[in-house]
PDB file of C-alpha atoms in Angstrom:
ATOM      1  CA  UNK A   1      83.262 124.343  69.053  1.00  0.00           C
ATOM      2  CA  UNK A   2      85.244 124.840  72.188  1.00  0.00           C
ATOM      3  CA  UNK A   3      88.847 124.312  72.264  1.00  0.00           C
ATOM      4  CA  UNK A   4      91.279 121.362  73.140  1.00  0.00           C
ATOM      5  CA  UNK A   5      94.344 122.300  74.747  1.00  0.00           C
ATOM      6  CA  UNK A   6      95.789 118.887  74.738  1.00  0.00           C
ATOM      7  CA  UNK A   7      99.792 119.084  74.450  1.00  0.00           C
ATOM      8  CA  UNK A   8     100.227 115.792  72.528  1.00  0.00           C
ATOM      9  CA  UNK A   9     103.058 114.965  74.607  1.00  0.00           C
ATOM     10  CA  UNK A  10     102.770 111.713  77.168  1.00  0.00           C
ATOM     11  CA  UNK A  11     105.024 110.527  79.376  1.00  0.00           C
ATOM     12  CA  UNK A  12     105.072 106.486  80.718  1.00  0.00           C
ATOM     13  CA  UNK A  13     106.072 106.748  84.087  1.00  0.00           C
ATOM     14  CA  UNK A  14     106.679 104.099  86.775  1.00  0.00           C
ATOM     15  CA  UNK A  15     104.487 104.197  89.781  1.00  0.00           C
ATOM     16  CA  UNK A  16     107.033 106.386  92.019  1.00  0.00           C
ATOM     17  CA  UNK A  17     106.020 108.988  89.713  1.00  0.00           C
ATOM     18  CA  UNK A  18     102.579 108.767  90.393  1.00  0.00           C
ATOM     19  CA  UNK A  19     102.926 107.962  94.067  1.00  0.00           C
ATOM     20  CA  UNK A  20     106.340 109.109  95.293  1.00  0.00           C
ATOM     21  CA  UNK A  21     107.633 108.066  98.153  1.00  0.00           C
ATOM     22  CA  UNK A  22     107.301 110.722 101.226  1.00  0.00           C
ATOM     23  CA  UNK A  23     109.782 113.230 101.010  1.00  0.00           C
ATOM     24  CA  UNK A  24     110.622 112.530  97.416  1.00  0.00           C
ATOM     25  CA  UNK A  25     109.980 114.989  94.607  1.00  0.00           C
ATOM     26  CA  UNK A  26     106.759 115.096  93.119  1.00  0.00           C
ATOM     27  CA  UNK A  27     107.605 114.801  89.499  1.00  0.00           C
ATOM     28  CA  UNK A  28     104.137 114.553  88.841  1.00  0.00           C
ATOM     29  CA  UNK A  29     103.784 118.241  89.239  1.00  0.00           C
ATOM     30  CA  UNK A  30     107.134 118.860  87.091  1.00  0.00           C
ATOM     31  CA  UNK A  31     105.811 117.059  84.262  1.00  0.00           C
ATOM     32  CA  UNK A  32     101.994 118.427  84.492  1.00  0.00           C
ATOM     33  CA  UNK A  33     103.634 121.968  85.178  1.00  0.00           C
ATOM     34  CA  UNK A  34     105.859 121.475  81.853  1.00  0.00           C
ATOM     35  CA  UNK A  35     102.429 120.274  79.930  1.00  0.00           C
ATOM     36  CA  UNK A  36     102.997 116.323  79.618  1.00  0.00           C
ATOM     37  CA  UNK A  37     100.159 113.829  80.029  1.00  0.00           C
ATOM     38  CA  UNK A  38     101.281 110.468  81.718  1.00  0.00           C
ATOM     39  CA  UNK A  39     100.563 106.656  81.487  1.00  0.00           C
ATOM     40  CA  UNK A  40     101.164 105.109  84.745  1.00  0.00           C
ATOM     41  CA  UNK A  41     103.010 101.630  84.634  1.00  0.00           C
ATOM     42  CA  UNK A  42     101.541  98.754  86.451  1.00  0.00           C
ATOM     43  CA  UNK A  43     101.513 100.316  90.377  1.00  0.00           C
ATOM     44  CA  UNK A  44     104.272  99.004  92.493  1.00  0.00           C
ATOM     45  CA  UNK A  45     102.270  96.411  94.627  1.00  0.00           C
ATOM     46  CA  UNK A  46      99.992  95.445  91.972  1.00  0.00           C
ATOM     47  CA  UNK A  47      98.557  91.749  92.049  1.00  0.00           C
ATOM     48  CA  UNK A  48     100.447  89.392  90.803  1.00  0.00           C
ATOM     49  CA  UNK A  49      97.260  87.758  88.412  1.00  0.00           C
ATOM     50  CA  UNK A  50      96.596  90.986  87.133  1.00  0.00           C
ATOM     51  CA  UNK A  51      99.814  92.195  86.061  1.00  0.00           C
ATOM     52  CA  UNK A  52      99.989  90.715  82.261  1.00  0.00           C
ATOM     53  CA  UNK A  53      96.567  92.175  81.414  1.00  0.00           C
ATOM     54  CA  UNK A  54      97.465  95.704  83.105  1.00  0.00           C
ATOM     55  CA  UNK A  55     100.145  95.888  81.208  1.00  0.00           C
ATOM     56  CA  UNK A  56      99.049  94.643  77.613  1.00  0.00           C
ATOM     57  CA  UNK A  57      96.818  97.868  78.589  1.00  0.00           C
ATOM     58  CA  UNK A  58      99.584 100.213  79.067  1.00  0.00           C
ATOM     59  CA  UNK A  59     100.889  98.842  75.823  1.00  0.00           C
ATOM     60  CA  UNK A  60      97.974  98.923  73.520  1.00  0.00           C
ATOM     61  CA  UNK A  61      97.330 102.707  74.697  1.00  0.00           C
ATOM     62  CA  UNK A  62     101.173 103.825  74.233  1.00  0.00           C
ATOM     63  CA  UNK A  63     101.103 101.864  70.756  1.00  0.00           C
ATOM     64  CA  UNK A  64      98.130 103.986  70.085  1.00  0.00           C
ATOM     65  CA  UNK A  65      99.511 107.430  70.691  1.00  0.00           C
ATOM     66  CA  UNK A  66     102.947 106.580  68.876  1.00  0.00           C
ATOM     67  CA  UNK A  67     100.683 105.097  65.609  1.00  0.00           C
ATOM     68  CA  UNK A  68      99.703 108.203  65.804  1.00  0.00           C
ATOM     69  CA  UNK A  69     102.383 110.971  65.778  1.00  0.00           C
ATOM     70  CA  UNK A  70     102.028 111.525  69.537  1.00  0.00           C
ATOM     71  CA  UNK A  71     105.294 112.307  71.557  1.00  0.00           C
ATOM     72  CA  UNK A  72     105.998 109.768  74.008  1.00  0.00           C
ATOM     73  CA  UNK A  73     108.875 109.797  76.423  1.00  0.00           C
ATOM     74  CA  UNK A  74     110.003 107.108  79.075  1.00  0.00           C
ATOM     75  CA  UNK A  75     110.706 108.263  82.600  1.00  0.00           C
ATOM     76  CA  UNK A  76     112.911 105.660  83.166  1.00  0.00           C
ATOM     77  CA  UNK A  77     114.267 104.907  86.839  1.00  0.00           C
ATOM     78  CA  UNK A  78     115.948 101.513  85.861  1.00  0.00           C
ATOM     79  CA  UNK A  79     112.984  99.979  87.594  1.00  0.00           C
ATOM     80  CA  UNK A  80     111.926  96.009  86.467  1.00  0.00           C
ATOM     81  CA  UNK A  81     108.111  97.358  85.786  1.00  0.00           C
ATOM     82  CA  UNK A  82     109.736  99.953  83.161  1.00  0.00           C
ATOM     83  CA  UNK A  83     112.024  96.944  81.754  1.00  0.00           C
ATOM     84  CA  UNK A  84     108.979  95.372  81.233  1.00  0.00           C
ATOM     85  CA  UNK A  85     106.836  97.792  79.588  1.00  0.00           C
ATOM     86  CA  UNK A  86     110.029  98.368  76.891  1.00  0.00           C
ATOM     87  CA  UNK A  87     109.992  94.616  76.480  1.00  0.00           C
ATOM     88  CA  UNK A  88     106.089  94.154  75.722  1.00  0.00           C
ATOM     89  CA  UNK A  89     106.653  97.641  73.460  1.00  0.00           C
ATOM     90  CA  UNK A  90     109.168  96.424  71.413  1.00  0.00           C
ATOM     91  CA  UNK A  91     107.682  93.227  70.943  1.00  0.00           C
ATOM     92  CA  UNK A  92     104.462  95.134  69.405  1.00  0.00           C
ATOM     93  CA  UNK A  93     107.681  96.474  67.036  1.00  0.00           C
ATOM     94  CA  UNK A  94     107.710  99.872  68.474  1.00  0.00           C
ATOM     95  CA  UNK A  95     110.156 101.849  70.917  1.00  0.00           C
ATOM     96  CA  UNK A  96     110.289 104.982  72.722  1.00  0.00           C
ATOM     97  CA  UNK A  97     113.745 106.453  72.467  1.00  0.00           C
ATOM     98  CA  UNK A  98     113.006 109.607  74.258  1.00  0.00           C
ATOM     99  CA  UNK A  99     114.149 109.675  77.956  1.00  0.00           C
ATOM    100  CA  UNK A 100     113.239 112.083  80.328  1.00  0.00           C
ATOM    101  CA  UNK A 101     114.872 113.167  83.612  1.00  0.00           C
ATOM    102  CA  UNK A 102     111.864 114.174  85.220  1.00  0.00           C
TER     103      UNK A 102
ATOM    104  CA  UNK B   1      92.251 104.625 106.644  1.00  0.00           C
ATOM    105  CA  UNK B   2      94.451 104.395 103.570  1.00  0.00           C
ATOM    106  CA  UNK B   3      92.638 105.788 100.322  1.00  0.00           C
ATOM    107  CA  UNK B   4      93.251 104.315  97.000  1.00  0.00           C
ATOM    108  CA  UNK B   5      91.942 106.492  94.157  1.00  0.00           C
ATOM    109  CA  UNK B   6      91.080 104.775  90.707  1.00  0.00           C
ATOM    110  CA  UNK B   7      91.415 107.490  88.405  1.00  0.00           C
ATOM    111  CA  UNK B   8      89.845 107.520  84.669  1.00  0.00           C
ATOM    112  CA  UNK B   9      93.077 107.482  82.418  1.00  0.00           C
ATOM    113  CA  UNK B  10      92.320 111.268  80.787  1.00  0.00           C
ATOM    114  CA  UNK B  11      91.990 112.877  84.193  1.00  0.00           C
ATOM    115  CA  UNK B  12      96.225 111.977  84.292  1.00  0.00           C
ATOM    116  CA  UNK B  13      96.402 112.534  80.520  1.00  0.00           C
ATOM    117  CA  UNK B  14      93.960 114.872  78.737  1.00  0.00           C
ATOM    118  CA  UNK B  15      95.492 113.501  75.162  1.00  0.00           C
ATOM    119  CA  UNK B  16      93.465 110.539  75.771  1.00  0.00           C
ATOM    120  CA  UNK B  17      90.322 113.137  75.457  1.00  0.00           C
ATOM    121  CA  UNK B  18      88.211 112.519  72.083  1.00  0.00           C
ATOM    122  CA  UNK B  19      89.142 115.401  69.823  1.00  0.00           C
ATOM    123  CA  UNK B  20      87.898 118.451  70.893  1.00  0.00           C
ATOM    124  CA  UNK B  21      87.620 117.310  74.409  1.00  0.00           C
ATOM    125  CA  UNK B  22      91.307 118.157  76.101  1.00  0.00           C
ATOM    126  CA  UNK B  23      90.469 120.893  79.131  1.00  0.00           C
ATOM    127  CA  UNK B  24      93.546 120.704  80.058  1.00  0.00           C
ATOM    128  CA  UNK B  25      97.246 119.908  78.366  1.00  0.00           C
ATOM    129  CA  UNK B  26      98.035 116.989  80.060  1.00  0.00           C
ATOM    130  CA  UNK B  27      97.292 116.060  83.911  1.00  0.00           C
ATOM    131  CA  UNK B  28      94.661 118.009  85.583  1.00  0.00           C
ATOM    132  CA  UNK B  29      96.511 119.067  87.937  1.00  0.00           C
ATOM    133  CA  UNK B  30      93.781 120.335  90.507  1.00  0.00           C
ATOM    134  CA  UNK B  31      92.576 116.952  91.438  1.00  0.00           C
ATOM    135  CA  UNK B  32      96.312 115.498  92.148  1.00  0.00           C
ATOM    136  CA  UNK B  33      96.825 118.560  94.308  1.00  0.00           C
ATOM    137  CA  UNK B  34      93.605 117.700  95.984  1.00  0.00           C
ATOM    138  CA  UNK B  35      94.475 113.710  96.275  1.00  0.00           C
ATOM    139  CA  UNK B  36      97.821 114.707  97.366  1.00  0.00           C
ATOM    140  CA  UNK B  37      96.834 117.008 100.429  1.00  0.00           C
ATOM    141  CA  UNK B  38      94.785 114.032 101.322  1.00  0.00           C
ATOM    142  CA  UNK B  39      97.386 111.188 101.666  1.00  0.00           C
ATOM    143  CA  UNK B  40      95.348 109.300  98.321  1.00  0.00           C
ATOM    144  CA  UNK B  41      97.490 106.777  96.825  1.00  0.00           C
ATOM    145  CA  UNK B  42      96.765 107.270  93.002  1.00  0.00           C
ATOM    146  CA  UNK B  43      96.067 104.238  90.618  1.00  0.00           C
ATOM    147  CA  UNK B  44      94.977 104.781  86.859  1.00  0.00           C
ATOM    148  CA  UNK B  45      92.785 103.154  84.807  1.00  0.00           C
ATOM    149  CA  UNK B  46      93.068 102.204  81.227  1.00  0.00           C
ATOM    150  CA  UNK B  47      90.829 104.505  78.478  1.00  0.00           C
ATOM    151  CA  UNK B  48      88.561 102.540  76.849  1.00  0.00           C
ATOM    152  CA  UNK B  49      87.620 104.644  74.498  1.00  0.00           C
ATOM    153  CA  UNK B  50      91.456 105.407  73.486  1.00  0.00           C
ATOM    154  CA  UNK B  51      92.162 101.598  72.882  1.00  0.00           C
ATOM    155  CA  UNK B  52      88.816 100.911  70.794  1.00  0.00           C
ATOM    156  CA  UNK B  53      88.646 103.739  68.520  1.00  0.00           C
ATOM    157  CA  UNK B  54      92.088 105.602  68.642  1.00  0.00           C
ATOM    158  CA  UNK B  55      92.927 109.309  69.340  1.00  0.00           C
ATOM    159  CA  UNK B  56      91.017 110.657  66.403  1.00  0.00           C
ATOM    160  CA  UNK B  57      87.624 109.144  67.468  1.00  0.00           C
ATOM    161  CA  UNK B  58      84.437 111.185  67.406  1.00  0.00           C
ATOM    162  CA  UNK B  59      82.258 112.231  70.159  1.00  0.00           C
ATOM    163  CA  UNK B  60      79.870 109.258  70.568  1.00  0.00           C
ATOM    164  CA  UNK B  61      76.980 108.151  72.681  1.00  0.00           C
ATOM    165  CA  UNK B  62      76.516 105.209  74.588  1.00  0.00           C
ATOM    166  CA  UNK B  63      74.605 103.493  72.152  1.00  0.00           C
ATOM    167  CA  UNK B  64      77.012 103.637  69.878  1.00  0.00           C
ATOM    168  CA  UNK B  65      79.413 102.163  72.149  1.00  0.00           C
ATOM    169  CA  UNK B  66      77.215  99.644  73.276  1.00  0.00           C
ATOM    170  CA  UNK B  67      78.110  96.337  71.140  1.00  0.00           C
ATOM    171  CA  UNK B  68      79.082  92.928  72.518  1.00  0.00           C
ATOM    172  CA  UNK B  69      82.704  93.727  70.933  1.00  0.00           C
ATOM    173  CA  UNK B  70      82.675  96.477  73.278  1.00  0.00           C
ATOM    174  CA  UNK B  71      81.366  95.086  76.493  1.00  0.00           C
ATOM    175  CA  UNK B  72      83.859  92.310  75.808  1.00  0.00           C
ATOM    176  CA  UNK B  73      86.611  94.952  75.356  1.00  0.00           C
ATOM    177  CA  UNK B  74      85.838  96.960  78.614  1.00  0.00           C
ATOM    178  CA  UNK B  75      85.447  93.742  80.500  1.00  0.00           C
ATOM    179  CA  UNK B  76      89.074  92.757  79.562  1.00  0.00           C
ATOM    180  CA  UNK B  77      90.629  96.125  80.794  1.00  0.00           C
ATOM    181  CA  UNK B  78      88.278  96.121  83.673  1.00  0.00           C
ATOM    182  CA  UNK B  79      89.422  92.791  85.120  1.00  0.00           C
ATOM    183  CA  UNK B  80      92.565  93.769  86.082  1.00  0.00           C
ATOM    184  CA  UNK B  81      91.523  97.011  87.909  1.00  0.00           C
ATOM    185  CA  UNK B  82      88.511  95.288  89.533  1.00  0.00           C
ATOM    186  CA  UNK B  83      91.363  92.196  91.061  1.00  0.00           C
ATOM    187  CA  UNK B  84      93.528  95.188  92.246  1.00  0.00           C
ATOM    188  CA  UNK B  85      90.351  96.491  94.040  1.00  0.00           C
ATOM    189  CA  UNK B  86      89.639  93.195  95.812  1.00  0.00           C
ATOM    190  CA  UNK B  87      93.409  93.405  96.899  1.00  0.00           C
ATOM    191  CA  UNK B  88      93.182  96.714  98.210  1.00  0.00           C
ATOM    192  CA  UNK B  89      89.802  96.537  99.843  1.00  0.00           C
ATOM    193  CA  UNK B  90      91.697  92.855 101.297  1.00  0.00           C
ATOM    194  CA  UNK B  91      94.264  95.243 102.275  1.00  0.00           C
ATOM    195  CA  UNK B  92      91.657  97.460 104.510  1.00  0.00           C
ATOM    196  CA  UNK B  93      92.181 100.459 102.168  1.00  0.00           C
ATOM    197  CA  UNK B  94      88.780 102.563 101.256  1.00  0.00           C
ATOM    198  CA  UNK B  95      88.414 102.690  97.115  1.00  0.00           C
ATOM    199  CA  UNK B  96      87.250 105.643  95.611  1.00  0.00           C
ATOM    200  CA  UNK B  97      86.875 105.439  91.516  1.00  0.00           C
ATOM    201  CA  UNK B  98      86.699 109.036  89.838  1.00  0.00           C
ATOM    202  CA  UNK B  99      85.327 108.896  86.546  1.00  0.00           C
ATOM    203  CA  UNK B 100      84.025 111.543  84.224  1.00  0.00           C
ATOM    204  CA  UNK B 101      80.888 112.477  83.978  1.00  0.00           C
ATOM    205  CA  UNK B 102      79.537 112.725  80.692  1.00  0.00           C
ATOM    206  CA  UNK B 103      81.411 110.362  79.666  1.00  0.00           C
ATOM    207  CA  UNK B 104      79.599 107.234  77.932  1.00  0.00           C
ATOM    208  CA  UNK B 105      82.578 105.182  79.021  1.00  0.00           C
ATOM    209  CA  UNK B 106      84.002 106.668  81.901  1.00  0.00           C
ATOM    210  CA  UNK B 107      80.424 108.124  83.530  1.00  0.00           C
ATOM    211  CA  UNK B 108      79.434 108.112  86.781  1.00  0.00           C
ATOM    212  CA  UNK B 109      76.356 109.971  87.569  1.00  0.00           C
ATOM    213  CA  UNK B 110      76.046 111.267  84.042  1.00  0.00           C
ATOM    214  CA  UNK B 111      77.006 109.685  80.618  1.00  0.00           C
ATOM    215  CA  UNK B 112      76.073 110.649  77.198  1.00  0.00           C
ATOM    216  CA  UNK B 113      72.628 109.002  75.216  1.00  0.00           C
ATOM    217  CA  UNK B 114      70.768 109.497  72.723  1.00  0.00           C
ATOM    218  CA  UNK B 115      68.842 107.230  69.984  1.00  0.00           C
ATOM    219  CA  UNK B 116      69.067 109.938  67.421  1.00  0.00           C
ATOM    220  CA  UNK B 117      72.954 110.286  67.193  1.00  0.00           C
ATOM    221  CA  UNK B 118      74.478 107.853  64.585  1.00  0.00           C
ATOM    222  CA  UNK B 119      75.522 107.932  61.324  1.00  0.00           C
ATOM    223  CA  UNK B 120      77.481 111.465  59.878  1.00  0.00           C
ATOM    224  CA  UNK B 121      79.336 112.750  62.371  1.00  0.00           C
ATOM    225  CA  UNK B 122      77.406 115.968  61.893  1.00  0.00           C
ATOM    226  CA  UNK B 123      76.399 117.037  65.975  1.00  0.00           C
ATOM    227  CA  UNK B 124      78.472 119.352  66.978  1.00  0.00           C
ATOM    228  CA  UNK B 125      79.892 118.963  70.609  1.00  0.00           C
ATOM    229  CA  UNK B 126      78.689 121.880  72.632  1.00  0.00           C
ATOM    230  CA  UNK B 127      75.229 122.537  71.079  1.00  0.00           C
ATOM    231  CA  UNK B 128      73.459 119.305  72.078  1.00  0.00           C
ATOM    232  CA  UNK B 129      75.711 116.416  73.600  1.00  0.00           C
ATOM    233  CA  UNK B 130      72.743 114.298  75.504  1.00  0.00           C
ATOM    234  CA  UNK B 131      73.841 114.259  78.548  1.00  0.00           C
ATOM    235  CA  UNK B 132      71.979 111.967  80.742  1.00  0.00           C
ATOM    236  CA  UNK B 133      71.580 110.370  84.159  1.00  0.00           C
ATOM    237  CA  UNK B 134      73.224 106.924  84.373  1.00  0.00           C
ATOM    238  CA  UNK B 135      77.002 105.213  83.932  1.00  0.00           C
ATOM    239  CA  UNK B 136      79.008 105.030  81.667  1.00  0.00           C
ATOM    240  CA  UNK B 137      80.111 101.442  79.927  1.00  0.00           C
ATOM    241  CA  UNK B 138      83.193 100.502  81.395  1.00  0.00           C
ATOM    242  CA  UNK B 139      82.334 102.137  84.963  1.00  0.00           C
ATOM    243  CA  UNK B 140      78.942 100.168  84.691  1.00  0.00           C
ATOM    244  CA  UNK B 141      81.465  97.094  83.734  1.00  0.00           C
ATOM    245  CA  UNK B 142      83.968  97.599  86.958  1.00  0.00           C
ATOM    246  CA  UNK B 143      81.178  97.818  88.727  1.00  0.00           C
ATOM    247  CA  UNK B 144      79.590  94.481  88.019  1.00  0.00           C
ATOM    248  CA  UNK B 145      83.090  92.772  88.539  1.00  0.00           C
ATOM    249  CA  UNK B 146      83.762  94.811  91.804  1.00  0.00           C
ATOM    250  CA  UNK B 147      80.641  93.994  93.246  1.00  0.00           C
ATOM    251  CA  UNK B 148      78.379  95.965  95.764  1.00  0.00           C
ATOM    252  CA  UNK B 149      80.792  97.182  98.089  1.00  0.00           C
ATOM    253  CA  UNK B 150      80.048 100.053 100.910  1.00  0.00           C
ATOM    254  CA  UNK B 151      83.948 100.464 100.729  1.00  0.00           C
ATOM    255  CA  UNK B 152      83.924 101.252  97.224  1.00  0.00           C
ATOM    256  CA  UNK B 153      82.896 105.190  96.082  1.00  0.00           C
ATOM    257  CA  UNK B 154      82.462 106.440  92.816  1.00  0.00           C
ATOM    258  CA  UNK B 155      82.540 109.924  91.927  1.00  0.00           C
ATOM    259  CA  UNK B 156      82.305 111.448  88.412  1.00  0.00           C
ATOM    260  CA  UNK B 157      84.819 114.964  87.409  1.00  0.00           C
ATOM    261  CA  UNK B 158      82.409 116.345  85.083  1.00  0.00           C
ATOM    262  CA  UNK B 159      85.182 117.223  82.072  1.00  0.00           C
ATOM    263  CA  UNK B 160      82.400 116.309  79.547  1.00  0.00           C
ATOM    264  CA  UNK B 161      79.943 118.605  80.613  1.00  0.00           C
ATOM    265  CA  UNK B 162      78.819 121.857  79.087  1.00  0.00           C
ATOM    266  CA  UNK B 163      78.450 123.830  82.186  1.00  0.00           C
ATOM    267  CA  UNK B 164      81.870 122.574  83.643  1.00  0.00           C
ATOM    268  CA  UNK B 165      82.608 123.900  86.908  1.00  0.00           C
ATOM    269  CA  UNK B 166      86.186 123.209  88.253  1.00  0.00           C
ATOM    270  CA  UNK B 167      85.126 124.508  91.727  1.00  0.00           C
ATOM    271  CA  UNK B 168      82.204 122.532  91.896  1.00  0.00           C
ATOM    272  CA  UNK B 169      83.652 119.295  90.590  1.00  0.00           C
ATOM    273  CA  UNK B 170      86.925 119.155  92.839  1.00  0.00           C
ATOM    274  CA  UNK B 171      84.277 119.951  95.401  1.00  0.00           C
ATOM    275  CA  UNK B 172      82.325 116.468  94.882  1.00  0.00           C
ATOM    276  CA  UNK B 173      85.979 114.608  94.967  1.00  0.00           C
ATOM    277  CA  UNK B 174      86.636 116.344  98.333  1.00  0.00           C
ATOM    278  CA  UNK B 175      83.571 115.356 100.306  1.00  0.00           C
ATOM    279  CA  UNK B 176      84.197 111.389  99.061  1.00  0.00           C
ATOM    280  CA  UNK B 177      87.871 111.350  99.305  1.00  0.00           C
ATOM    281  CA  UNK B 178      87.578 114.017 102.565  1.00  0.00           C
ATOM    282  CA  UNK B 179      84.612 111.526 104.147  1.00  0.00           C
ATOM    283  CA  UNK B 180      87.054 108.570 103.633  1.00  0.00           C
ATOM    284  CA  UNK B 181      90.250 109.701 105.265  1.00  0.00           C
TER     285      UNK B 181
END
C-alpha cells in the first residue's frame, strides 16, 4: 500500500485567501507551507442563483470532516460570505471555534 | 484573457483524498505556484465523493458510483459550478477545469473501471486499480450542464495514478493554462 500523508487539518477560507488581491499576502502558501488543506467559501463575485447551493456544498463537506474528528479552523476576515457559512454551520448544529490568523 | 481555473476540491485539500490516497498534506502546492505565475484566478469545486460516502470511503470504480442517487447527487453540486461557468465565460474569461485523473469522479482523460470490482473491499490500491480511458462522473456531469464550449478546457492532474509523475502532470496544466493566457 502506498502512503497518505494527509494532515487532517482543513482550513475554510474566504475567497481572498484563495485569490488575494495583488500585492496582498498569499496566505495560501502560509497555510499549505504549515500543512493545512482548505475549503474555499463561495468566490467573491459568485452568481447570485448559485450561491445557496454552493454553499449548502461547503457545508455538507465541512460537516463531514468535523463528524469525523477532522480539525477544522475558520480563517475569518469578518467578511459577510464567512458570516454566512457560520450561519448555515450552526444551523446543521455544528461550529468551528478554532480561528486562525493566517 | 483572464483565466478562471475550476479546480477538483482535493487538489486544494488532499484530506478530501479516499484513504490511502493523500500525496500530499493538504494543498498541492505545485499547481497554485503554477496558476499563480500565470495570473489564474482559482475557483474550487465541491468533492463528490467526500459528500456521498464520507472520509473513510474505499477506493471504488465507476460502476460502483454509477447509480441514479449518484448522478442526481453530482448533478446538484455541479449546477452551481456549471452557472458560475456561464458567468465567467459571459464575462469573456477562458475556463479551464483540472480534474484528476484516475479519478471515477473527478477524471478527465482517465477514470477508474472495472466490472469485476464490487463486493469485499479486498483490491488493494496499487496492484490493480483499472485505470481506464474516459471521465469521471461528476466531470462527465459538468460537462453536460456546461455544454460544448471551445472556451472551456479540461485537464486531468493524474494524483490517482500509479506511475504519478509531478513533472509531467504540472506539465499538461501549463500548456492549457500557458495556451490560454
Amino acid at each position: 500500500m502506498r502512503g497518505d500523508v494527509r494532515s487532517r487539518r482543513i482550513a475554510v477560507v474566504p475567497d481572498a485567501v484563495l485569490n488575494p488581491p495583488e500585492g496582498g499576502d498569499d496566505r495560501l502558501a502560509s497555510l499549505a507551507d504549515a500543512g493545512w488543506g482548505v475549503v474555499g467559501l463561495c468566490p467573491a463575485d459568485l452568481v447570485p442563483d448559485a450561491r445557496a447551493a454552493w454553499l449548502e456544498a461547503v457545508v455538507e463537506q465541512v460537516v463531514t470532516f468535523l463528524d469525523d474528528g477532522y480539525e477544522v479552523a475558520l480563517v475569518d476576515d469578518g467578511d459577510a460570505e464567512t458570516l454566512r457559512f457560520t450561519a448555515a454551520l450552526a444551523e446543521t448544529g455544528r461550529f468551528v471555534d478554532s480561528v486562525l490568523t493566517a | 484573457m483572464k483565466v478562471v481555473c475550476y479546480l477538483a476540491h482535493c487538489l486544494l485539500n488532499a484530506n478530501a483524498k479516499v484513504d490511502e490516497g493523500a500525496r500530499c498534506p493538504g494543498v498541492f502546492s505545485p499547481l497554485v505556484s503554477l496558476l499563480r505565475e500565470r495570473g489564474a484566478t482559482l475557483r474550487q469545486m465541491p468533492c463528490p465523493e467526500l459528500a456521498f460516502g464520507g472520509t473513510r470511503r474505499f477506493w471504488a470504480v465507476r460502476e460502483q458510483y454509477d447509480t441514479p442517487a449518484y448522478r442526481a447527487h453530482c448533478r446538484r453540486l455541479a449546477a452551481p459550478v456549471a452557472m458560475q461557468i456561464a458567468a465567467d465565460l459571459a464575462a469573456g474569461a477562458r475556463v479551464v477545469i483540472v480534474g484528476v485523473d484516475g479519478s471515477p469522479s473527478l477524471g478527465v482523460e482517465l477514470t477508474a473501471a472495472s466490472d469485476e470490482w464490487g463486493g469485499r473491499p479486498d483490491k488493494p490500491r496499487d496492484e490493480d486499480y483499472p485505470v481506464t480511458p474516459g471521465a469521471g462522473i461528476f466531470t462527465e456531469t459538468l460537462l453536460q450542464l456546461v455544454g460544448e464550449r471551445v472556451d472551456v478546457t479540461v485537464v486531468g492532474i493524474g494524483h490517482d495514478l500509479l506511475d504519478y509523475d509531478e513533472a509531467r502532470e504540472l506539465a499538461k496544466v501549463r500548456g492549457v493554462v500557458g495556451d490560454a493566457g
